[in-house]
PDB file of C-alpha atoms in Angstrom:
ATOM      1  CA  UNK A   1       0.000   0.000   0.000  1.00 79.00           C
ATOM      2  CA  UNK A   2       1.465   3.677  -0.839  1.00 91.00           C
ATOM      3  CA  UNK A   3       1.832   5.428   2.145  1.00 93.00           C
ATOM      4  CA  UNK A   4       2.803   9.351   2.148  1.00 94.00           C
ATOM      5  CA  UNK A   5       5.091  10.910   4.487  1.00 95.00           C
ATOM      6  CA  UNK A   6       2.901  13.158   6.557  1.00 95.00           C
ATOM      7  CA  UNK A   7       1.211  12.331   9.802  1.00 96.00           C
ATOM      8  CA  UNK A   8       0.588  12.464  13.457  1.00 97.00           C
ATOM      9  CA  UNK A   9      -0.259  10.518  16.679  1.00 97.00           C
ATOM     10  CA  UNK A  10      -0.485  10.524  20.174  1.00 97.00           C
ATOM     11  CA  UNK A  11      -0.535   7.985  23.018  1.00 97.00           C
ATOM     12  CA  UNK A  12      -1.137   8.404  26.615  1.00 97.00           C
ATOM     13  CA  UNK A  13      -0.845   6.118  29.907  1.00 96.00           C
ATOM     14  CA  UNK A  14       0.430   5.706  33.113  1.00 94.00           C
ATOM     15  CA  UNK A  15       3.907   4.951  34.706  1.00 91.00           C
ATOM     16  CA  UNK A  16       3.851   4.600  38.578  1.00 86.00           C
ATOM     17  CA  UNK A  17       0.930   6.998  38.941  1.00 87.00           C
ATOM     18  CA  UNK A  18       2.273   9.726  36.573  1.00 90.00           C
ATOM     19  CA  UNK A  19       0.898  10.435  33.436  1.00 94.00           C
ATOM     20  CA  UNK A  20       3.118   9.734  30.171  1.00 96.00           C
ATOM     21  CA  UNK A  21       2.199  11.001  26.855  1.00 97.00           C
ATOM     22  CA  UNK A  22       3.972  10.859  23.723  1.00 97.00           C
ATOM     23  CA  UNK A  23       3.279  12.841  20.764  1.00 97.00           C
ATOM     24  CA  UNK A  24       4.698  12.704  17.148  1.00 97.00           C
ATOM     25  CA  UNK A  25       4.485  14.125  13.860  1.00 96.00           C
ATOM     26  CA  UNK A  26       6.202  13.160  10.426  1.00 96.00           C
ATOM     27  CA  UNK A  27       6.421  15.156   7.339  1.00 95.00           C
ATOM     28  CA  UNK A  28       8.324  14.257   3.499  1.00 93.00           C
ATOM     29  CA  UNK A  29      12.070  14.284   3.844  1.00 92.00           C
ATOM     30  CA  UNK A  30      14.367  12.390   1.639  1.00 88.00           C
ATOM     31  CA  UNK A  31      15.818   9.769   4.585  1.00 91.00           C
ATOM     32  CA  UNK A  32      14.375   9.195   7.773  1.00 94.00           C
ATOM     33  CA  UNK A  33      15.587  11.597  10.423  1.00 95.00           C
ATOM     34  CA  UNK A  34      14.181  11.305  13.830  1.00 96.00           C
ATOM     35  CA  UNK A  35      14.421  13.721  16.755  1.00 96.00           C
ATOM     36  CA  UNK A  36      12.988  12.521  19.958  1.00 96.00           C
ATOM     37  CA  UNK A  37      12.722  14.904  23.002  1.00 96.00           C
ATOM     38  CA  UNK A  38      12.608  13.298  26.403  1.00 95.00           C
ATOM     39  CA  UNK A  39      12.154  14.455  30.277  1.00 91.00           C
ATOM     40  CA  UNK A  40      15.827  14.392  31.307  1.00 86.00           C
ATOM     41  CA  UNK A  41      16.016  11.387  33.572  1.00 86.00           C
ATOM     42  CA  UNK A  42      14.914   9.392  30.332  1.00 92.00           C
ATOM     43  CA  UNK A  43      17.630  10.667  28.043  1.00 93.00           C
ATOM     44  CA  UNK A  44      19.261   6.904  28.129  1.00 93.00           C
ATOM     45  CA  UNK A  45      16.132   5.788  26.379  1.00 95.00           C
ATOM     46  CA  UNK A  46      16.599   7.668  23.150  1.00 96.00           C
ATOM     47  CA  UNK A  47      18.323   4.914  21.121  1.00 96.00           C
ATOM     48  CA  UNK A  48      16.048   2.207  21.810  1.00 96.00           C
ATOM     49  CA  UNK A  49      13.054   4.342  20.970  1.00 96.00           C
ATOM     50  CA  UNK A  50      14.602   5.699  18.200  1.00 96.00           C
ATOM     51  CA  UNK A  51      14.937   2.155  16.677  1.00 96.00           C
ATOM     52  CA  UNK A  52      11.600   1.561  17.824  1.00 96.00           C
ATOM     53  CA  UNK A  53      10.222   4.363  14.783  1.00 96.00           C
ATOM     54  CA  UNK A  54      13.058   3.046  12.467  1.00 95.00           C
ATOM     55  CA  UNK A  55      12.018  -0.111  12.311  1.00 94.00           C
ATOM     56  CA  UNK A  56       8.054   1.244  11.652  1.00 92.00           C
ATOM     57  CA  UNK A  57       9.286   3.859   8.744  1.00 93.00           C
ATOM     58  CA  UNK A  58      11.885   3.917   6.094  1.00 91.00           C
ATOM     59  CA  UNK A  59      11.330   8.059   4.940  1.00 92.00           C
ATOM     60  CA  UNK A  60      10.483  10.912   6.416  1.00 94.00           C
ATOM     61  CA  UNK A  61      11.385  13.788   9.057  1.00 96.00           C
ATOM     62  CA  UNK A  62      10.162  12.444  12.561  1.00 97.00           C
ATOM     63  CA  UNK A  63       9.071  14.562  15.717  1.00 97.00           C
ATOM     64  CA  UNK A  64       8.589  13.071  18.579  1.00 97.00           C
ATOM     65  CA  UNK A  65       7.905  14.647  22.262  1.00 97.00           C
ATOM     66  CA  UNK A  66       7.618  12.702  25.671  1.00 97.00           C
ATOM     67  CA  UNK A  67       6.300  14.357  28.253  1.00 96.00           C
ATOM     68  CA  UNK A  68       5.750  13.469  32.173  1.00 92.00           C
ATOM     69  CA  UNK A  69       3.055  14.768  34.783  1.00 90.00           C
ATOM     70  CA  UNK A  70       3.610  13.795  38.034  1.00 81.00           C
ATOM     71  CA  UNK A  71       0.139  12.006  39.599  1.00 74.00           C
ATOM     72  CA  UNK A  72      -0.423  11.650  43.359  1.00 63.00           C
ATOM     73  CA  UNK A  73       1.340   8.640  43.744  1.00 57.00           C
ATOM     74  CA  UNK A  74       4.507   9.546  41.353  1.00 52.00           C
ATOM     75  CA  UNK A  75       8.033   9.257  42.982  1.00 55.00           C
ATOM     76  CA  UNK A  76       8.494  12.155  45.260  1.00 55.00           C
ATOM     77  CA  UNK A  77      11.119  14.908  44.537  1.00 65.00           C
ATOM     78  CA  UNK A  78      13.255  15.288  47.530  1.00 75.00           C
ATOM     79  CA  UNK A  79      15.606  18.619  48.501  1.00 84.00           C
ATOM     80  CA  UNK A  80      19.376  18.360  49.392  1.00 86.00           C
ATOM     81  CA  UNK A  81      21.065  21.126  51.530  1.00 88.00           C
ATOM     82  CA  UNK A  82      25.051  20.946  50.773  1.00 90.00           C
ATOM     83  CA  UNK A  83      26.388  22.417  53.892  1.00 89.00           C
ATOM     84  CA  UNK A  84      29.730  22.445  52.745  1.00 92.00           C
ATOM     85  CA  UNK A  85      28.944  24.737  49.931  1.00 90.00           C
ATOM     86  CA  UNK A  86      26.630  26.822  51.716  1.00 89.00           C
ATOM     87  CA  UNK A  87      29.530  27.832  54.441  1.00 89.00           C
ATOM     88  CA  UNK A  88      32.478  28.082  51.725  1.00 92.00           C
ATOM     89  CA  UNK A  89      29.580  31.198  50.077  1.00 89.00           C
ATOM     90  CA  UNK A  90      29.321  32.325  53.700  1.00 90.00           C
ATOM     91  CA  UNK A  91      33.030  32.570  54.362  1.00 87.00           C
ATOM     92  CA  UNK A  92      33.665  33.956  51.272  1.00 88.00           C
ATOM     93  CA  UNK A  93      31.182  36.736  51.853  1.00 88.00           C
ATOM     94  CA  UNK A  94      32.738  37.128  55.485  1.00 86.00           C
ATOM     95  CA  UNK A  95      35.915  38.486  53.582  1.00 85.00           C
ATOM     96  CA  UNK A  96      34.139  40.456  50.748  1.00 83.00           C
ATOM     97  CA  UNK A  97      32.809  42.266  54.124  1.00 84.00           C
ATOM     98  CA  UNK A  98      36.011  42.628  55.620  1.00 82.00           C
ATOM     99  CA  UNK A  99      37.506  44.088  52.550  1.00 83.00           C
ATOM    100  CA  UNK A 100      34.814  46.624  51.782  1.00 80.00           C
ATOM    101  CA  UNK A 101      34.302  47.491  55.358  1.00 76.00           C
ATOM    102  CA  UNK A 102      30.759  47.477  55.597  1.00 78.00           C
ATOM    103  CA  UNK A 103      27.664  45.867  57.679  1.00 71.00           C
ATOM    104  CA  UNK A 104      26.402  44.067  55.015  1.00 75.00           C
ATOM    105  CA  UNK A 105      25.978  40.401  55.581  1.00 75.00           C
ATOM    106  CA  UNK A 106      24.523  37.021  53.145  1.00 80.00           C
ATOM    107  CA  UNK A 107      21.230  36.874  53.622  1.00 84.00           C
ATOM    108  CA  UNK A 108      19.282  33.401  53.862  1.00 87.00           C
ATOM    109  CA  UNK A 109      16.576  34.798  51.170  1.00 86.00           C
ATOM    110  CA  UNK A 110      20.436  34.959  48.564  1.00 88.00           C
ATOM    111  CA  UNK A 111      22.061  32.005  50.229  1.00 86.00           C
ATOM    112  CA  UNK A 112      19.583  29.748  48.679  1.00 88.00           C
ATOM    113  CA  UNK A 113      19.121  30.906  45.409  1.00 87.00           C
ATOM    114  CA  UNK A 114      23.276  30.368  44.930  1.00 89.00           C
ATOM    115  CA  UNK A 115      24.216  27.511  42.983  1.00 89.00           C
ATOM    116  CA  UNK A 116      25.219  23.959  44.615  1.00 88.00           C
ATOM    117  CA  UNK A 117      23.545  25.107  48.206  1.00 87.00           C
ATOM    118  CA  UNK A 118      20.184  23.178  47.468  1.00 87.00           C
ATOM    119  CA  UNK A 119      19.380  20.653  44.654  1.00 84.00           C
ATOM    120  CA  UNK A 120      16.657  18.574  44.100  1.00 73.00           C
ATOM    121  CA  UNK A 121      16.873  14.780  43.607  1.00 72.00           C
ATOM    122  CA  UNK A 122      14.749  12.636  41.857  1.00 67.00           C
ATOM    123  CA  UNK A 123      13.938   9.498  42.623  1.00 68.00           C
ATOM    124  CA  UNK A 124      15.542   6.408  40.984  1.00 74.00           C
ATOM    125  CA  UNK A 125      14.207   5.140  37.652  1.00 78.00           C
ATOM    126  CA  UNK A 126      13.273   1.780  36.801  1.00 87.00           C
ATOM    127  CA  UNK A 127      14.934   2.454  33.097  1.00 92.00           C
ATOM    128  CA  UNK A 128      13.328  -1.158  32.165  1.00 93.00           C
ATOM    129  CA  UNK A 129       9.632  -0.058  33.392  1.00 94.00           C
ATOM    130  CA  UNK A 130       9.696   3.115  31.685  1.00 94.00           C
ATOM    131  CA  UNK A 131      11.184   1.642  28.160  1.00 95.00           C
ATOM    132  CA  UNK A 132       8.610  -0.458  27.874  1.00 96.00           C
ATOM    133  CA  UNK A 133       6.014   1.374  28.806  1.00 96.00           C
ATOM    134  CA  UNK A 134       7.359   4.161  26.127  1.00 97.00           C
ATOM    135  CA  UNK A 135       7.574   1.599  23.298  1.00 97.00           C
ATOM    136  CA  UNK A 136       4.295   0.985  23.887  1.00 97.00           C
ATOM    137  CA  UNK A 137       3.095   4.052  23.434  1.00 97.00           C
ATOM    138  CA  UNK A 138       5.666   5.285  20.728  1.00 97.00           C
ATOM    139  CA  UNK A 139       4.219   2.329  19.438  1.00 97.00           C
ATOM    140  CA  UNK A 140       0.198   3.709  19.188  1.00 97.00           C
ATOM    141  CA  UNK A 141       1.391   6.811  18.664  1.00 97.00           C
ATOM    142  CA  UNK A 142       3.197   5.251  15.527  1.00 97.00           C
ATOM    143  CA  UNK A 143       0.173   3.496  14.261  1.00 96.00           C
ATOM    144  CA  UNK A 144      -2.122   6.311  14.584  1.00 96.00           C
ATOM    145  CA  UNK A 145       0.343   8.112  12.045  1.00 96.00           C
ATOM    146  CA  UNK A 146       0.486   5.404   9.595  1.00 94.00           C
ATOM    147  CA  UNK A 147      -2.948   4.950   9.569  1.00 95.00           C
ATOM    148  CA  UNK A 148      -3.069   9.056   7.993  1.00 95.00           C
ATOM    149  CA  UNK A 149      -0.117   8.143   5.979  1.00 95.00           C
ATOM    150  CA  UNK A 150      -2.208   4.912   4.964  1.00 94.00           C
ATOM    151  CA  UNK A 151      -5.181   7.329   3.959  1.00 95.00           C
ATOM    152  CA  UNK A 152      -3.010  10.272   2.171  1.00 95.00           C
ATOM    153  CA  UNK A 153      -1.004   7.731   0.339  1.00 94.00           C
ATOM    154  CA  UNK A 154      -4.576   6.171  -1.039  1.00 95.00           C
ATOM    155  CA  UNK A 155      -5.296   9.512  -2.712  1.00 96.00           C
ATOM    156  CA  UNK A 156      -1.873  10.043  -3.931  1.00 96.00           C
ATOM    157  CA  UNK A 157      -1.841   7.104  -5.324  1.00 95.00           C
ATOM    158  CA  UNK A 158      -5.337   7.310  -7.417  1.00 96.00           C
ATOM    159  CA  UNK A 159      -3.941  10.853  -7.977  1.00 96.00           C
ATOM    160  CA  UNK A 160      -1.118   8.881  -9.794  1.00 96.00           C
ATOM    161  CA  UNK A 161      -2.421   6.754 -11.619  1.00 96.00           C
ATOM    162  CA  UNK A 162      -5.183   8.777 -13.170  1.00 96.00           C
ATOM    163  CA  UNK A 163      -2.314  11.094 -14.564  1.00 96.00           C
ATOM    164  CA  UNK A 164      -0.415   7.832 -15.378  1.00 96.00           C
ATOM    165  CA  UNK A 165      -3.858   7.380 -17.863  1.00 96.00           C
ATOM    166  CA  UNK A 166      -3.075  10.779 -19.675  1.00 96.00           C
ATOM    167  CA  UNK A 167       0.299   9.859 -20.283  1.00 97.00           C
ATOM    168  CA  UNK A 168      -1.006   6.349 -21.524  1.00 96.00           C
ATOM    169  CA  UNK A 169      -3.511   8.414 -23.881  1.00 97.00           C
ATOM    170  CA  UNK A 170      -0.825  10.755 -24.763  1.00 96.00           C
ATOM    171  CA  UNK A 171       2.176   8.488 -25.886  1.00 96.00           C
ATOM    172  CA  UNK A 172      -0.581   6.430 -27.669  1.00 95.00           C
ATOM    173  CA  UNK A 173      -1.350   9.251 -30.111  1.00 95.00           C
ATOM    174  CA  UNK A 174       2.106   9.571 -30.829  1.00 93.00           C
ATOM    175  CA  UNK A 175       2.171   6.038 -31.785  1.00 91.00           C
ATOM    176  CA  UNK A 176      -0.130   6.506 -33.920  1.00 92.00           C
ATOM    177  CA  UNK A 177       1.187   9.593 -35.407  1.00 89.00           C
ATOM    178  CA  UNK A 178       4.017   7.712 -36.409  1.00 85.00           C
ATOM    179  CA  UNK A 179       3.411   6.053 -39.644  1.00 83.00           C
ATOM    180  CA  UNK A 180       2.496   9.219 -41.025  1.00 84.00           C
ATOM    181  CA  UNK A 181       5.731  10.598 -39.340  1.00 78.00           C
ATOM    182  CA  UNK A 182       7.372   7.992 -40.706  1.00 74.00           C
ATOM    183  CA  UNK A 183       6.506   8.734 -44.227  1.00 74.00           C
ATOM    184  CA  UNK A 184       7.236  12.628 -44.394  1.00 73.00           C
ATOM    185  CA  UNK A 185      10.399  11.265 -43.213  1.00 70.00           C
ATOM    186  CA  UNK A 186      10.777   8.902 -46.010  1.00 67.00           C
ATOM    187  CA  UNK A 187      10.064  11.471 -48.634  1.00 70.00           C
ATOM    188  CA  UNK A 188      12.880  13.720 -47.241  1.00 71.00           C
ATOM    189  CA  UNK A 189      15.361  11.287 -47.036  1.00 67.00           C
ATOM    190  CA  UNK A 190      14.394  10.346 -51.086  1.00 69.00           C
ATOM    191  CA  UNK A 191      14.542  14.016 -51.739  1.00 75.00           C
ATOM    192  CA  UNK A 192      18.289  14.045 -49.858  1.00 69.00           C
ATOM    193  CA  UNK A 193      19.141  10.616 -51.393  1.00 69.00           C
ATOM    194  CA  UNK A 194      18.595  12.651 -55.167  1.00 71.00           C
ATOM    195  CA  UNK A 195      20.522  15.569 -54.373  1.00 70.00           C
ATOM    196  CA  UNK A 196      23.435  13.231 -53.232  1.00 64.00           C
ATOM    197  CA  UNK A 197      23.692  10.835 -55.932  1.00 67.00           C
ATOM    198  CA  UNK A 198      22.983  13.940 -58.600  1.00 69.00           C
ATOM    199  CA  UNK A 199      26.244  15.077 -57.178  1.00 66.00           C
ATOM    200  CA  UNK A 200      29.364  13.535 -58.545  1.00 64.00           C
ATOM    201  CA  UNK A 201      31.511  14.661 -56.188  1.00 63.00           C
ATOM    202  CA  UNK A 202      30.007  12.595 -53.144  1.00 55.00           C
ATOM    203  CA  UNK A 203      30.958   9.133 -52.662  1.00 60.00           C
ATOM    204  CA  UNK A 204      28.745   6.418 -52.279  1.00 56.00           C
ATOM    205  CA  UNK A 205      29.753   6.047 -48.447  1.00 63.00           C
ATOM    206  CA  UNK A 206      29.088   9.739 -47.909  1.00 56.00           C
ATOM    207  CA  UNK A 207      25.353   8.606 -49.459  1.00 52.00           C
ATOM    208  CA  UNK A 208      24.996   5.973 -46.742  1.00 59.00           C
ATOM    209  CA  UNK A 209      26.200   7.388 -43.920  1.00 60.00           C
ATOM    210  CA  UNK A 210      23.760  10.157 -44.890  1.00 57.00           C
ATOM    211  CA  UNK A 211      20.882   7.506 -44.684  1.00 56.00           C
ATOM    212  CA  UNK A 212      21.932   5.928 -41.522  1.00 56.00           C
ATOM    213  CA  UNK A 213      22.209   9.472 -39.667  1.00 58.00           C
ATOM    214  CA  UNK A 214      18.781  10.636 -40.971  1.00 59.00           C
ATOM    215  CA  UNK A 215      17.094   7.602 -40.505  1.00 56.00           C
ATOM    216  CA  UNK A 216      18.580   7.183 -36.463  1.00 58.00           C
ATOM    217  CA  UNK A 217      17.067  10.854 -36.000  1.00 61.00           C
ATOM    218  CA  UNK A 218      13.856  10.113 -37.000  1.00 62.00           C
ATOM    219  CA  UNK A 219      13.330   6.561 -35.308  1.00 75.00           C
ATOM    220  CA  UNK A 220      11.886   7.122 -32.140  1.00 83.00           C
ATOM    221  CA  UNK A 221      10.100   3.298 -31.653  1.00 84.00           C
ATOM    222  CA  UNK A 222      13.069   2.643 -29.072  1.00 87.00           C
ATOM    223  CA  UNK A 223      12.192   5.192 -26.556  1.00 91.00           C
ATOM    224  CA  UNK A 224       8.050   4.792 -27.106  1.00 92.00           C
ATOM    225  CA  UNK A 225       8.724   1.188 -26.151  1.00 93.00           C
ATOM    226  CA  UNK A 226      10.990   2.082 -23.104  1.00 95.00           C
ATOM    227  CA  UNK A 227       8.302   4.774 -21.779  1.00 96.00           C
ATOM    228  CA  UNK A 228       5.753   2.024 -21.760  1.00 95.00           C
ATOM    229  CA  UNK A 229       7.937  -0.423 -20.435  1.00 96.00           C
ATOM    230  CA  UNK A 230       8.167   2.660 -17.776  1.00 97.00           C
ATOM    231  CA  UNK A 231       4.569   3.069 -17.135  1.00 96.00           C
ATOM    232  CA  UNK A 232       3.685  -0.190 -16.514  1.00 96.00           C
ATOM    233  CA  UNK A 233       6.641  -0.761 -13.929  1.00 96.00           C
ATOM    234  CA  UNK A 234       4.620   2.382 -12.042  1.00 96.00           C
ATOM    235  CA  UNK A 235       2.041   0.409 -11.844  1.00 94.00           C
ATOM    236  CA  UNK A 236       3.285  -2.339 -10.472  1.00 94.00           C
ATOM    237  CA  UNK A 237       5.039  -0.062  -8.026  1.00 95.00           C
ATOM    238  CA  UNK A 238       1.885   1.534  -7.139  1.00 94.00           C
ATOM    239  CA  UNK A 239       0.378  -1.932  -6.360  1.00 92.00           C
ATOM    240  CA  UNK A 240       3.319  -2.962  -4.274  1.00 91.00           C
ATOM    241  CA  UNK A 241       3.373  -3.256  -0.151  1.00 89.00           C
ATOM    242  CA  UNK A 242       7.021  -2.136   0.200  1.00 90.00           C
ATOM    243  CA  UNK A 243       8.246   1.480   0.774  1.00 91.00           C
ATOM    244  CA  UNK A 244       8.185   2.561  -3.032  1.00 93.00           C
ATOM    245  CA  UNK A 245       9.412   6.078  -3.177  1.00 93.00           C
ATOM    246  CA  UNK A 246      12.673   6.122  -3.738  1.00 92.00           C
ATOM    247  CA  UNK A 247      12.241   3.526  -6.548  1.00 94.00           C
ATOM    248  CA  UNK A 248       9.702   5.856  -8.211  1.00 95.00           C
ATOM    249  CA  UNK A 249      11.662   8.792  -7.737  1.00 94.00           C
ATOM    250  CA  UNK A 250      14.613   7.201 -10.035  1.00 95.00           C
ATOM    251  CA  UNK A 251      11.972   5.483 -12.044  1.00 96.00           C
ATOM    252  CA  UNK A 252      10.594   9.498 -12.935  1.00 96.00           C
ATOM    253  CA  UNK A 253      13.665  10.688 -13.707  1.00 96.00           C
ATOM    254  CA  UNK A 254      14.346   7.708 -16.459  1.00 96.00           C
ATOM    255  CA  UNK A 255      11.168   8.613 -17.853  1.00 97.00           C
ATOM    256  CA  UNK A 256      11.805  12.330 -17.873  1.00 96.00           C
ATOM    257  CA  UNK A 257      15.137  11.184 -19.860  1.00 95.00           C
ATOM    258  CA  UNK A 258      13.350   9.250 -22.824  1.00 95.00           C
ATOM    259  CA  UNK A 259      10.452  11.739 -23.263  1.00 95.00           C
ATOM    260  CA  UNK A 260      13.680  14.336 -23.810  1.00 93.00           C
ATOM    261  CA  UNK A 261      14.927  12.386 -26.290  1.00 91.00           C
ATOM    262  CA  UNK A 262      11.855  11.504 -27.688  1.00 90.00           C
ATOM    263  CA  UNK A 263      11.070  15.413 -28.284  1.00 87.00           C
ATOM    264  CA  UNK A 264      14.424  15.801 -29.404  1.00 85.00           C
ATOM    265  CA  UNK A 265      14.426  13.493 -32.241  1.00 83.00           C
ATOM    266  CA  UNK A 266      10.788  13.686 -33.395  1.00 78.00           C
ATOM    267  CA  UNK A 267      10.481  16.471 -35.774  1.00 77.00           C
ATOM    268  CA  UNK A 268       6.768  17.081 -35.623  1.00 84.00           C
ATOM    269  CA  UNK A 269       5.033  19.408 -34.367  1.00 87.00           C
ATOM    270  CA  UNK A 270       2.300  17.300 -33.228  1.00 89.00           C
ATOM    271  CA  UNK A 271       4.489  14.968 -31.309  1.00 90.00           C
ATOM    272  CA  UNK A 272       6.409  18.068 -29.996  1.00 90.00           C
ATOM    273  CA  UNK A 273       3.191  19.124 -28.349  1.00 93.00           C
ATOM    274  CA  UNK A 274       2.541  15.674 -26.763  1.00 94.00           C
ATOM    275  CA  UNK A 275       5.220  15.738 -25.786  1.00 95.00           C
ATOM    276  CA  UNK A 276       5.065  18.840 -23.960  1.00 95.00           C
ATOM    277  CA  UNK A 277       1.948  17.680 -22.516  1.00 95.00           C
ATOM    278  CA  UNK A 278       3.693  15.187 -21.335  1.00 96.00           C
ATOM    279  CA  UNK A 279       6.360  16.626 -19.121  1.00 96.00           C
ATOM    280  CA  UNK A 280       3.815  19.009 -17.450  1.00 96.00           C
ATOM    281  CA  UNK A 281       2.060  15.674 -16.544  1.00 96.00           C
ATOM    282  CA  UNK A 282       5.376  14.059 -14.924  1.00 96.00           C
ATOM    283  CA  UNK A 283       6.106  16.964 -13.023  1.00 96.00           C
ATOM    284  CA  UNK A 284       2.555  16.785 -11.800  1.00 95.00           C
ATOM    285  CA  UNK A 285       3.665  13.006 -10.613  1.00 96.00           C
ATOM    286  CA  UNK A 286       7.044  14.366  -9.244  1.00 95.00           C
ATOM    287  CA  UNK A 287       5.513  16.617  -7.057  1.00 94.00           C
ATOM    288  CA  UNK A 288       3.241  14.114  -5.556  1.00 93.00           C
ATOM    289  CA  UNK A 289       6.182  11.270  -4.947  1.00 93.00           C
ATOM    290  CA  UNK A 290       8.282  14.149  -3.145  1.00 92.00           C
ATOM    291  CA  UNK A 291       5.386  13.156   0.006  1.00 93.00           C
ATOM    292  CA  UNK A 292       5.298   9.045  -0.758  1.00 94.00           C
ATOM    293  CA  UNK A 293       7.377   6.571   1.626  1.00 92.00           C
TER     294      UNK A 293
END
């Protein structure tokens, strides 16, 4: 199934009484690059989640957010008073007194606010606990956004293929243009054929090499066969249940290759404007596989 690269989900549940939630959004980018933002007592975690989303998507620019809210019976943050830091500040500002020879003195109101005299200290993680429960909900969260991706990459897909049916139409006009192509061609190359042979001057091998050249210019069978070949490989891409972007990414720019050549070596007007037609179809395509998986 063709899945695009734009979503978003979000789990919730509970760890030890506090409330977790995870929230994530994806949008198109070429690779898949994840950035996960977790409470910092969790920061160990981010590998193993990480791997957790990479083995769930191949493309696309990842957001993910973890948050904590503390419930009633969460692990109580406790408050450390560093004595020995708190009386190196106070005999320190002993001297500063002594040396500007005033009254002032450290009051308790600064004392505290000081770095290293109080810290808070959380209480010990169960790392295993909280990686599961995470991967759990990364998990949901995860599913919720493939199930958008799921339903985006349905429309881009009938998107595709209903463009896919105008280039069909289009190259099979030009096929049938051809005989008659074929034929002014034919008459020219007589025409050239007369002047040659009128002329004594040119050799016979100057005569056929004339031939061959004209007649390679104006054959364009090869690359109407390839740009079939082409179109139905999309469709068997588009019916596929593997991450197909990349493959029809590279697959788009071979096609945008032989309809170049193909206007380059048809010298008809009304292939030239099929042709035309064409292209502004495939970029229509391009745009819409710069957002598949």
């Amino acid at each position: 199934m063709v899945c695009s690269m734009t979503g978003f989900g979000k789990a919730s549940g509970l760890l030890d009484g506090d409330e977790v939630t995870v929230e994530l959004s994806t949008v198109n980018h070429r690779f898949l690059d994840c950035t996960l933002r977790l409470p910092n007592s969790w920061n160990a975690l981010e590998q193993p989640l990480k791997a957790v989303v990479k083995d769930k998507l191949s493309r696309g620019k990842v957001n993910a957010f973890v948050s904590r809210k503390r419930g009633s019976e969460g692990g109580v943050t406790s408050i450390e008073f560093h004595e020995d830091v708190a009386r190196s500040y106070i005999d320190a500002s002993k001297d500063l007194v002594r040396l500007q020879g005033t009254m002032s003195t450290l009051s308790i109101d600064t004392l505290i606010r000081l770095e290293g005299v109080l810290t808070l200290k959380e209480p010990e993680e169960d790392l295993d606990k909280a990686q599961a429960c995470l991967e759990k909900l990364l998990a949901e969260a995860l599913e919720q956004a493939e199930s958008m991706r799921r339903t985006e990459g349905a429309q881009l897909a009938e998107d595709i293929r209903g463009r896919m049916t105008d280039l069909r139409a289009a190259l099979a006009r030009i096929e049938a243009r051809l005989p008659e192509v074929r034929a002014l061609y034919e008459e020219r190359l007589r025409q050239r054929i007369v002047e040659l042979v009128a002329d004594p001057s040119v050799a016979e091998e100057r005569v056929m090499l004339e031939v061959a050249v004209m007649a390679e210019k104006s054959d364009v069978t090869e690359e109407v066969v390839r740009l079939k070949g082409h179109y139905d490989h999309i469709d068997e891409l588009l019916a596929s249940t593997e991450p197909i972007g990349r493959r029809l990414d590279f697959l788009a720019q071979e096609i945008q290759r032989e309809m170049n050549t193909l206007g380059v070596k048809s010298r008809d007007s009304a292939i030239a404007r099929e042709v035309l037609d064409m292209k502004a179809e495939l970029e229509k395509i391009r745009e819409q596989l710069m957002n598949i998986e």
